[in-house]
mmCIF file of C-alpha atoms in Angstrom:
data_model
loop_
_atom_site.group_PDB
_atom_site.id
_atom_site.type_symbol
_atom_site.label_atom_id
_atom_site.label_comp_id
_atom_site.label_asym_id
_atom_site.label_seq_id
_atom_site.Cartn_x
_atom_site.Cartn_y
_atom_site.Cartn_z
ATOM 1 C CA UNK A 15 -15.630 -85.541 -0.906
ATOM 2 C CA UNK A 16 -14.773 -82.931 -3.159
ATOM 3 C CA UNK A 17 -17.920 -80.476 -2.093
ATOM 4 C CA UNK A 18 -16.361 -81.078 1.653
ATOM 5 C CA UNK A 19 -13.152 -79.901 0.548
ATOM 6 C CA UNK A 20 -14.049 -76.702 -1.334
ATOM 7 C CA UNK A 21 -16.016 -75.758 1.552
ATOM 8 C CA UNK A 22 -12.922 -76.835 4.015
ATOM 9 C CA UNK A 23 -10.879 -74.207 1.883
ATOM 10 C CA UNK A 24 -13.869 -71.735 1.201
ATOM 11 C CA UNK A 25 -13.664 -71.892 5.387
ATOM 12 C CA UNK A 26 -9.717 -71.069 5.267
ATOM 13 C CA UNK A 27 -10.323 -68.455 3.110
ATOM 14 C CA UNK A 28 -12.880 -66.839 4.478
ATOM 15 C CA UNK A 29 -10.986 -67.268 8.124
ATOM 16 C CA UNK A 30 -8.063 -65.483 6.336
ATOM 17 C CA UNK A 31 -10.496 -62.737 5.217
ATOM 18 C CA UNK A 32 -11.282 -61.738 8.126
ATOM 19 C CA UNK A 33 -8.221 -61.314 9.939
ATOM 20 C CA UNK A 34 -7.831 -58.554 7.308
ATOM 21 C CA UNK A 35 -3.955 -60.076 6.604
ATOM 22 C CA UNK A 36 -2.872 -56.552 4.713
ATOM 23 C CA UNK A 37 -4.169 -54.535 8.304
ATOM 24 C CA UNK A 38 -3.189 -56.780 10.960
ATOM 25 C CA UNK A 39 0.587 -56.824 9.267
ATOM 26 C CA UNK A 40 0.598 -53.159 9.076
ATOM 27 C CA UNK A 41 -0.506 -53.311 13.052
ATOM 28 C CA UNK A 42 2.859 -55.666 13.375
ATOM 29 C CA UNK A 43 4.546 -53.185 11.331
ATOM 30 C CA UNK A 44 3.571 -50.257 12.933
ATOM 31 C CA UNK A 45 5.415 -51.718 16.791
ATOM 32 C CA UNK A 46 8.269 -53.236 15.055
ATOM 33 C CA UNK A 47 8.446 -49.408 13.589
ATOM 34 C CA UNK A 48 8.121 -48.223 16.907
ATOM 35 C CA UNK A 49 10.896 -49.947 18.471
ATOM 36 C CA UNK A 50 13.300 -49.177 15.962
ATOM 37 C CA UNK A 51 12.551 -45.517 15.566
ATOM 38 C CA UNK A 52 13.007 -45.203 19.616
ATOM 39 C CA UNK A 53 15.694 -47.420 19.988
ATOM 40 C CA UNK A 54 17.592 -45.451 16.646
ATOM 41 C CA UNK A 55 19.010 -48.935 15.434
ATOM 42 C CA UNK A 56 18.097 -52.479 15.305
ATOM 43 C CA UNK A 57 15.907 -53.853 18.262
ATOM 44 C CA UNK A 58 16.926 -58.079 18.624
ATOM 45 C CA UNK A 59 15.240 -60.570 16.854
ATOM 46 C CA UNK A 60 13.367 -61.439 19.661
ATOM 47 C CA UNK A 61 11.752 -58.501 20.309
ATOM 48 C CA UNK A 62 11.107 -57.923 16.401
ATOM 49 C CA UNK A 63 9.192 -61.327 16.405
ATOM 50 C CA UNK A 64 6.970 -60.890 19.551
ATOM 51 C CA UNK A 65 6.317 -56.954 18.810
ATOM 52 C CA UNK A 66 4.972 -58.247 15.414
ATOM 53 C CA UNK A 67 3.120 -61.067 16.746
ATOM 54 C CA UNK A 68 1.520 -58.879 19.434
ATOM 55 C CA UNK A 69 0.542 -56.109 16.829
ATOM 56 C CA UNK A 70 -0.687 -58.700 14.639
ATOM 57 C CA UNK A 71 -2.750 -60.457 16.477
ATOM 58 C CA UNK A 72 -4.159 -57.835 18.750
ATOM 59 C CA UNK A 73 -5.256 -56.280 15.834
ATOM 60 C CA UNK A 74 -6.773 -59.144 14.061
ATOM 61 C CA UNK A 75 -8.945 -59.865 17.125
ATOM 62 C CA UNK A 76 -10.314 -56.559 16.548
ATOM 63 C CA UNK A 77 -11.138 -56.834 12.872
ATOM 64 C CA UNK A 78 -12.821 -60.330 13.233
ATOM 65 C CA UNK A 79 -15.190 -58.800 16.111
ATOM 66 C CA UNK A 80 -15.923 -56.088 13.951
ATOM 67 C CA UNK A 81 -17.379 -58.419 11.218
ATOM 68 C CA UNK A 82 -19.663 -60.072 13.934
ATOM 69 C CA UNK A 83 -20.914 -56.390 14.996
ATOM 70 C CA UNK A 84 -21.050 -55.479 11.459
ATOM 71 C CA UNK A 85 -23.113 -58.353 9.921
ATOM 72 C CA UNK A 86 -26.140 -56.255 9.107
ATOM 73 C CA UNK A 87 -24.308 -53.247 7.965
ATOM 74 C CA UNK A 88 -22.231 -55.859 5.681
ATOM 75 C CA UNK A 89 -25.197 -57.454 4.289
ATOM 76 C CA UNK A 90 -25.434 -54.039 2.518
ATOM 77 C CA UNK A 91 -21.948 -52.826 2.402
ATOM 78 C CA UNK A 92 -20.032 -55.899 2.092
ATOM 79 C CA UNK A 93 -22.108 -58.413 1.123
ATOM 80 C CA UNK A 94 -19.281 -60.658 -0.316
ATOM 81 C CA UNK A 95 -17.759 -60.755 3.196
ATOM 82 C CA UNK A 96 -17.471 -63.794 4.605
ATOM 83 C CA UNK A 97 -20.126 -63.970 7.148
ATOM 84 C CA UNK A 98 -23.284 -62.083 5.838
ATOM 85 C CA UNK A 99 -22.015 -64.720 2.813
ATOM 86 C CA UNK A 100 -22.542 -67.476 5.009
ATOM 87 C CA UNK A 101 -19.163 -69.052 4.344
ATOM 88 C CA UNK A 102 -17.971 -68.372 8.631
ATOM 89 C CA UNK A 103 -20.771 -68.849 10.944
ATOM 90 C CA UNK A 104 -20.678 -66.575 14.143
ATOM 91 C CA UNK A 105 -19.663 -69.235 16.130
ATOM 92 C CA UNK A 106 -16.630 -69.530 14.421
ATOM 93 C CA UNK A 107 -16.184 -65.837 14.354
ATOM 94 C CA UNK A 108 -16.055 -65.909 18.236
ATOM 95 C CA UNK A 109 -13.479 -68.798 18.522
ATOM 96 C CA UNK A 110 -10.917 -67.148 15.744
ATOM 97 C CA UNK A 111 -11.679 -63.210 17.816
ATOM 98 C CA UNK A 112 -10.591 -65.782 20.978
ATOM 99 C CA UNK A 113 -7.151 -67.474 19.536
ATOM 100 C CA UNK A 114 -6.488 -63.763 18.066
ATOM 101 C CA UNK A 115 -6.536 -62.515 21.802
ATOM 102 C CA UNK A 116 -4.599 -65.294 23.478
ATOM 103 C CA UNK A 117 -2.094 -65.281 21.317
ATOM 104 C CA UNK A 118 -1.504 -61.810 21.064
ATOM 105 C CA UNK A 119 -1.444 -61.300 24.989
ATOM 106 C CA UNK A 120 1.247 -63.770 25.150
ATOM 107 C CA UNK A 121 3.384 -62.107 22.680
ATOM 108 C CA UNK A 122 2.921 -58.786 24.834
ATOM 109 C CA UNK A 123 3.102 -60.520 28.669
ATOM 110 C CA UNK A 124 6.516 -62.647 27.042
ATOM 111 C CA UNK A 125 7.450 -59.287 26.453
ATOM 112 C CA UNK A 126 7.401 -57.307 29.092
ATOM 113 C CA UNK A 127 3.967 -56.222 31.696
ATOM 114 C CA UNK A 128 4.028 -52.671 29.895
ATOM 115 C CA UNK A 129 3.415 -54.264 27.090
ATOM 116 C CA UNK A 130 1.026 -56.146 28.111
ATOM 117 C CA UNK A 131 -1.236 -53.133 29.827
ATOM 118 C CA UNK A 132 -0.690 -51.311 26.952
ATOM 119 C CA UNK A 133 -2.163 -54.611 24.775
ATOM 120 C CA UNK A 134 -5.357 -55.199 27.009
ATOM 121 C CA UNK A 135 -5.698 -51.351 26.505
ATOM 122 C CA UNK A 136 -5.459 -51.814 22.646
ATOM 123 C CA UNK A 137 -7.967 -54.924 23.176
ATOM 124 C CA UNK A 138 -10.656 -52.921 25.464
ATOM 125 C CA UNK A 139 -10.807 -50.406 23.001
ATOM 126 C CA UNK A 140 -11.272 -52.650 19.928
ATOM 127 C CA UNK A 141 -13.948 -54.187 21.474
ATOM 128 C CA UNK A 142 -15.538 -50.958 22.866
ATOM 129 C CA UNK A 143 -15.242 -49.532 19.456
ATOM 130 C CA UNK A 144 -16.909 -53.021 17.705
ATOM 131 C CA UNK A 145 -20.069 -53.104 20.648
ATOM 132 C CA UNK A 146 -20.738 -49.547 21.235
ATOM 133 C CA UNK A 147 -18.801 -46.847 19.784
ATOM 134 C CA UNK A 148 -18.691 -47.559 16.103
ATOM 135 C CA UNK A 149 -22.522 -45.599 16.352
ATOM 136 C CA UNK A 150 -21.409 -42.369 17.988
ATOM 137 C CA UNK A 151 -19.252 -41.214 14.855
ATOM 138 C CA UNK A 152 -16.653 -39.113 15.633
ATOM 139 C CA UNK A 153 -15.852 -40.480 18.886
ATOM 140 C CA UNK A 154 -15.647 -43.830 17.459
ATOM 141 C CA UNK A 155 -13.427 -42.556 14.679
ATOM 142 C CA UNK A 156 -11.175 -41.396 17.441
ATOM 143 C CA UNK A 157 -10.840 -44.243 19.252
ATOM 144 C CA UNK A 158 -9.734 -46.315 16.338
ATOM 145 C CA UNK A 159 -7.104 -43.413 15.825
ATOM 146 C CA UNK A 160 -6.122 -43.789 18.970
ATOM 147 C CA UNK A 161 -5.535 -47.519 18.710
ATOM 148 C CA UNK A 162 -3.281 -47.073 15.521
ATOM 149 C CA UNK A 163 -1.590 -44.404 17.286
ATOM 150 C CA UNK A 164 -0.531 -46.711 20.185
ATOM 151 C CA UNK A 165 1.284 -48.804 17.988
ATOM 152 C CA UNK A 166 4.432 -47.161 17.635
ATOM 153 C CA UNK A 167 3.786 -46.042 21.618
ATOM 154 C CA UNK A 168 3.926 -49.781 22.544
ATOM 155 C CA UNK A 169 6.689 -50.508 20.093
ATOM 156 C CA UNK A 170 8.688 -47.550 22.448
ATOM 157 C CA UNK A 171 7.649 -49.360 25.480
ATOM 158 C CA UNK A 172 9.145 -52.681 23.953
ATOM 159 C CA UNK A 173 12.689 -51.093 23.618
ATOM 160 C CA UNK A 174 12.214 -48.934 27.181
ATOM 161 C CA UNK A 175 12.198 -45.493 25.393
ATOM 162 C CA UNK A 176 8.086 -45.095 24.486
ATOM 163 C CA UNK A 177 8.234 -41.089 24.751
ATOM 164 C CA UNK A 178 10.778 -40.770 22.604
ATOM 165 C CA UNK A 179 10.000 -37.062 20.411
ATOM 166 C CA UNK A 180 10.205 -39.225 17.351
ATOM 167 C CA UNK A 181 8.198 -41.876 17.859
ATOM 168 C CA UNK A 182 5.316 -39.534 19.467
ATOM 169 C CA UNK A 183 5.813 -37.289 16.504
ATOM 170 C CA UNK A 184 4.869 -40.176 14.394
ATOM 171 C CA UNK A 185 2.296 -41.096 16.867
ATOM 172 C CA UNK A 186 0.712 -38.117 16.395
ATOM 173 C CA UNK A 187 0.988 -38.538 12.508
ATOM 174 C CA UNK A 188 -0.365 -42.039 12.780
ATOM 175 C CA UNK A 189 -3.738 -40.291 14.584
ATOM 176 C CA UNK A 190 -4.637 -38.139 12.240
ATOM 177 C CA UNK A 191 -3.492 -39.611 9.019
ATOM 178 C CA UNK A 192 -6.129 -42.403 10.247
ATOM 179 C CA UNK A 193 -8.737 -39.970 11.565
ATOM 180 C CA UNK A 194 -8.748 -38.382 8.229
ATOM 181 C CA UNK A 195 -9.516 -42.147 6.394
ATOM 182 C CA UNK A 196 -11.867 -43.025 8.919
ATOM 183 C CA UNK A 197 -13.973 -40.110 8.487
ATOM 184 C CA UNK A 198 -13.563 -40.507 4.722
ATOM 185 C CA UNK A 199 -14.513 -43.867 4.657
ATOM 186 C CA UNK A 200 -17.669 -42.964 6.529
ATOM 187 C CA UNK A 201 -18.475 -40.866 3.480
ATOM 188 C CA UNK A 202 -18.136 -43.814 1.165
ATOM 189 C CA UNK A 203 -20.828 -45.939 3.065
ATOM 190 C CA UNK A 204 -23.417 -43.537 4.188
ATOM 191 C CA UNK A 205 -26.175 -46.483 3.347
ATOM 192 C CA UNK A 206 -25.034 -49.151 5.204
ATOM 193 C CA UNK A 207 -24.022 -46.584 8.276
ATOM 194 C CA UNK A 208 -27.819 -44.828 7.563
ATOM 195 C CA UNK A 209 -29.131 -48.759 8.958
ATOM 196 C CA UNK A 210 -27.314 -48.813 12.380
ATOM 197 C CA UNK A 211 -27.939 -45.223 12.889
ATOM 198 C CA UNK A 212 -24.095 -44.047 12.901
ATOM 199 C CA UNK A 213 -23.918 -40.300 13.689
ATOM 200 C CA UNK A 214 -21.375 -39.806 11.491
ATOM 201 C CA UNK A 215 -19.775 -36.682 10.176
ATOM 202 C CA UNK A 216 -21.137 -37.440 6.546
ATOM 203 C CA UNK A 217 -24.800 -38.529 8.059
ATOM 204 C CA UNK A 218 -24.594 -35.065 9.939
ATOM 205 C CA UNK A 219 -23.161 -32.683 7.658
ATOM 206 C CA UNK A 220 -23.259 -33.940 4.332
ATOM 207 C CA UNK A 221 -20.492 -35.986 2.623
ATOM 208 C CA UNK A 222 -18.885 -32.977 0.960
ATOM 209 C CA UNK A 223 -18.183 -32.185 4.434
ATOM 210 C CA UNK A 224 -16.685 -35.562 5.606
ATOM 211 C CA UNK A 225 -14.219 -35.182 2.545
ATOM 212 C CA UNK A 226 -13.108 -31.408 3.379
ATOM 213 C CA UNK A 227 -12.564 -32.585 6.935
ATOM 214 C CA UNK A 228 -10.190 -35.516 6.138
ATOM 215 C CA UNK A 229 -8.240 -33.782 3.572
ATOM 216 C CA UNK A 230 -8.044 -31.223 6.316
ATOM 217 C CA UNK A 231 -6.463 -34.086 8.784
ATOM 218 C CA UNK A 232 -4.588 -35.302 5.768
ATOM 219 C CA UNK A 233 -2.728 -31.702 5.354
ATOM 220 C CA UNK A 234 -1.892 -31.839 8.853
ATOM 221 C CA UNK A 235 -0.081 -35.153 8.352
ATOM 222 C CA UNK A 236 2.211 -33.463 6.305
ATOM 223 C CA UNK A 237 2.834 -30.227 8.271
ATOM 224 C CA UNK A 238 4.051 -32.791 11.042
ATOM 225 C CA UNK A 239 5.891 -34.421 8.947
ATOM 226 C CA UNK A 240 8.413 -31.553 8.624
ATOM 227 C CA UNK A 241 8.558 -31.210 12.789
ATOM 228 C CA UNK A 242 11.703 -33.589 12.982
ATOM 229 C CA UNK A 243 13.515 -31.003 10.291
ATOM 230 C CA UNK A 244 12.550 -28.215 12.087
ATOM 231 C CA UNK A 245 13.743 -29.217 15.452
ATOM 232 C CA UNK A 246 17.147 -31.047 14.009
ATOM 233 C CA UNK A 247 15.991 -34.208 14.849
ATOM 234 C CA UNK A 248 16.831 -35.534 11.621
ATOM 235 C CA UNK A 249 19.152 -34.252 8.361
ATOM 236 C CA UNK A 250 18.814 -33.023 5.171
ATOM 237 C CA UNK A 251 18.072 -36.811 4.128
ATOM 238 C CA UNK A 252 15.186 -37.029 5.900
ATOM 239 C CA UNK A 253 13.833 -34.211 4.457
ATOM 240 C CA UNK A 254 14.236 -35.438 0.932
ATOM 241 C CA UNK A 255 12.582 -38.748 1.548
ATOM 242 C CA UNK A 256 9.593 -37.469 2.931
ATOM 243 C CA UNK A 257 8.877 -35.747 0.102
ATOM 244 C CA UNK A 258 7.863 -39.042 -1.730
ATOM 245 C CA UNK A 259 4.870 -39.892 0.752
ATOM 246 C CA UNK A 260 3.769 -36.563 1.168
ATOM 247 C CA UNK A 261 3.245 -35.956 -2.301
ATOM 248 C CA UNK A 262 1.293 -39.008 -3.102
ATOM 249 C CA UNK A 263 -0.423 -38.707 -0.143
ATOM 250 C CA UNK A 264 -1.267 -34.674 -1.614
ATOM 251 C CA UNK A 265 -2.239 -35.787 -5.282
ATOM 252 C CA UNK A 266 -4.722 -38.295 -3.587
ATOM 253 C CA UNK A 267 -6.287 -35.870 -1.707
ATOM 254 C CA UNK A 268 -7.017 -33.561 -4.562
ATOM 255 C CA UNK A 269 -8.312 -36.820 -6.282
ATOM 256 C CA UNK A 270 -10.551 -37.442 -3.340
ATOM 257 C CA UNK A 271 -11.918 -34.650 -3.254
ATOM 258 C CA UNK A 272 -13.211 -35.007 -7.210
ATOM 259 C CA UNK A 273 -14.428 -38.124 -6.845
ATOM 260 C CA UNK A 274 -17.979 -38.766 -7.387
ATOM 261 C CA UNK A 275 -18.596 -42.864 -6.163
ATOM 262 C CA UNK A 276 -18.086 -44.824 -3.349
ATOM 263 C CA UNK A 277 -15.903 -46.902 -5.834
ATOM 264 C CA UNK A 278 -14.144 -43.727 -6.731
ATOM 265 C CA UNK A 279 -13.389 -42.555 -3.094
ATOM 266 C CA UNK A 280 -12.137 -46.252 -1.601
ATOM 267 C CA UNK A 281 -9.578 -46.106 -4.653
ATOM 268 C CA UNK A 282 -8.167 -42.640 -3.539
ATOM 269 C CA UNK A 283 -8.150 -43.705 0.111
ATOM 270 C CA UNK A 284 -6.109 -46.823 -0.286
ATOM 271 C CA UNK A 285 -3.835 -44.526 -2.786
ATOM 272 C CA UNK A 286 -3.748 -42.418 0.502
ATOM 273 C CA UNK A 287 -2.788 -45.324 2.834
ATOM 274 C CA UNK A 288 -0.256 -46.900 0.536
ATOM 275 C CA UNK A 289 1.304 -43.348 0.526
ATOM 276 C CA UNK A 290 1.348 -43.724 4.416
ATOM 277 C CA UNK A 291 3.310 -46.902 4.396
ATOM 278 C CA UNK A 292 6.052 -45.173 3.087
ATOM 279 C CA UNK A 293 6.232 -42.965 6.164
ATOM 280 C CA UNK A 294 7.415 -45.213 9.113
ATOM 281 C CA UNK A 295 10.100 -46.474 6.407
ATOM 282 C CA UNK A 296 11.191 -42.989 5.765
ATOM 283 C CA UNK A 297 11.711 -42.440 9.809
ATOM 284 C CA UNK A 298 13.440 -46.145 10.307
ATOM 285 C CA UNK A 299 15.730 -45.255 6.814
ATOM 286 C CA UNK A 300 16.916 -41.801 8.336
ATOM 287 C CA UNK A 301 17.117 -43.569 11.697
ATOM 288 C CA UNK A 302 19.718 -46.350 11.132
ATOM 289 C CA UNK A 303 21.390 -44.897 8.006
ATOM 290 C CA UNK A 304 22.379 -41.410 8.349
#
């Protein structure tokens, strides 16, 4: 009895795992972001909740597929993951990709039909990226870019304003803040990519490469960030705030740069994206309160 229940919870666990909780929210994040940075105040509840749930969930189908693409790459990169550990069987990896999806898509269609297009957009790619592009490097890199990018897009569409400057400002932020980790993370796990014959930057050119490239897209990140200053978008206060992201998002690049492991260069990358969080709240802060 008890051996059935630790395996019931190793199960939950492992289910929870690999819906990547901490990426999916962000995903959530990222459209409720989106609709209050177009909209320039608070969106209702109701479209809060379902942006979430549709970012959420959309995203977490994409994760789980990954891990069922990914099992041999795991089994050297990620061996503790849950299935190249055996504790989620592909099977179940399939049904848990399939709830992700339906659940998602009925956030977006309750929403409105852009919405929805723009979530089976979201959804093709994720599951282009998972079968097929992951291999061809760059372009795969781009696509998941892409996807993050969308976010805030669909969170515009949401509240009827997706082209607002701001929100495709940060859009455009969003792409290459997550190019630059992508490619960086690619030159953390040259092994594992070496065994499913990625044509990554850091397979191709070295990983010393990879790292000057990302910092590269990293710098950019915060050149944009200064746009909505420089075209009086937003005040003084703005400018003030963003100073706290882009410098920890600055001292982790230098850090990156130095490091020497794998172990060493994950650290500076979540240091990086941690940095990043602070940006949407920056944008929402000088949106509703000054």
């Amino acid at each position: 009895m008890s051996n059935t229940k630790v395996t019931f919870n190793r199960k939950i666990k492992g289910a929870i795992q690999l819906f990547r909780p901490e990426l999916s929210f962000a995903a959530g994040i990222c459209v409720m972001a989106g609709e209050i940075i177009a909209l320039g105040s608070l969106p209702s509840i109701q479209n809060l909740f379902y942006g979430f749930i549709c970012g959420f969930f959309i995203s977490s189908s994409a994760l789980i597929l990954n891990d069922y693409f990914d099992l041999e790459v795991d089994r050297i990169n990620a061996p503790n993951r849950p299935l190249p550990a055996g504790i989620i069987s592909t099977a179940e990896v399939i049904v848990l990709t399939i709830v992700a999806t339906v659940i998602g898509f009925v956030a977006s269609a309750i929403i409105s039909i852009y919405a929805l297009i723009v979530s089976i957009i979201l959804w093709i790619i994720g599951v282009l990226y998972n079968w097929k592009l992951k291999e061809t490097g760059l372009l795969g890199n781009f696509m998941v870019s892409f996807s993050v990018a969308i976010t805030f897009i669909l969170g515009g569409f949401i509240v009827g304003d997706p082209w607002n400057e701001i929100v495709l400002t940060f859009s455009i932020m969003a792409f290459f803040l997550d190019l630059g980790e992508e490619i960086a993370a690619d030159a953390m796990d040259i092994e594992g990519d070496k065994k499913r014959n990625s044509k990554s930057i850091a397979i191709i050119m070295g990983r010393k490469v990879a790292l000057s490239t990302s910092s590269i897209l990293f710098s950019l990140v915060i050149l944009i960030s200064f746009l909505p200053i420089f075209f009086g978008w937003l005040g003084i206060s703005y400018l003030f705030m963003i100073l706290i992201p882009d410098t920890i998002i600055i001292l982790s690049i230098l850090k990156l740069l130095r490091s020497r492991t794998s172990e060493e260069g994950h650290l500076c990358i979540k240091q990086i994206y941690r940095g990043a969080l602070f940006l949407p709240l920056v944008f929402i802060i000088s949106q509703l309160l000054f």
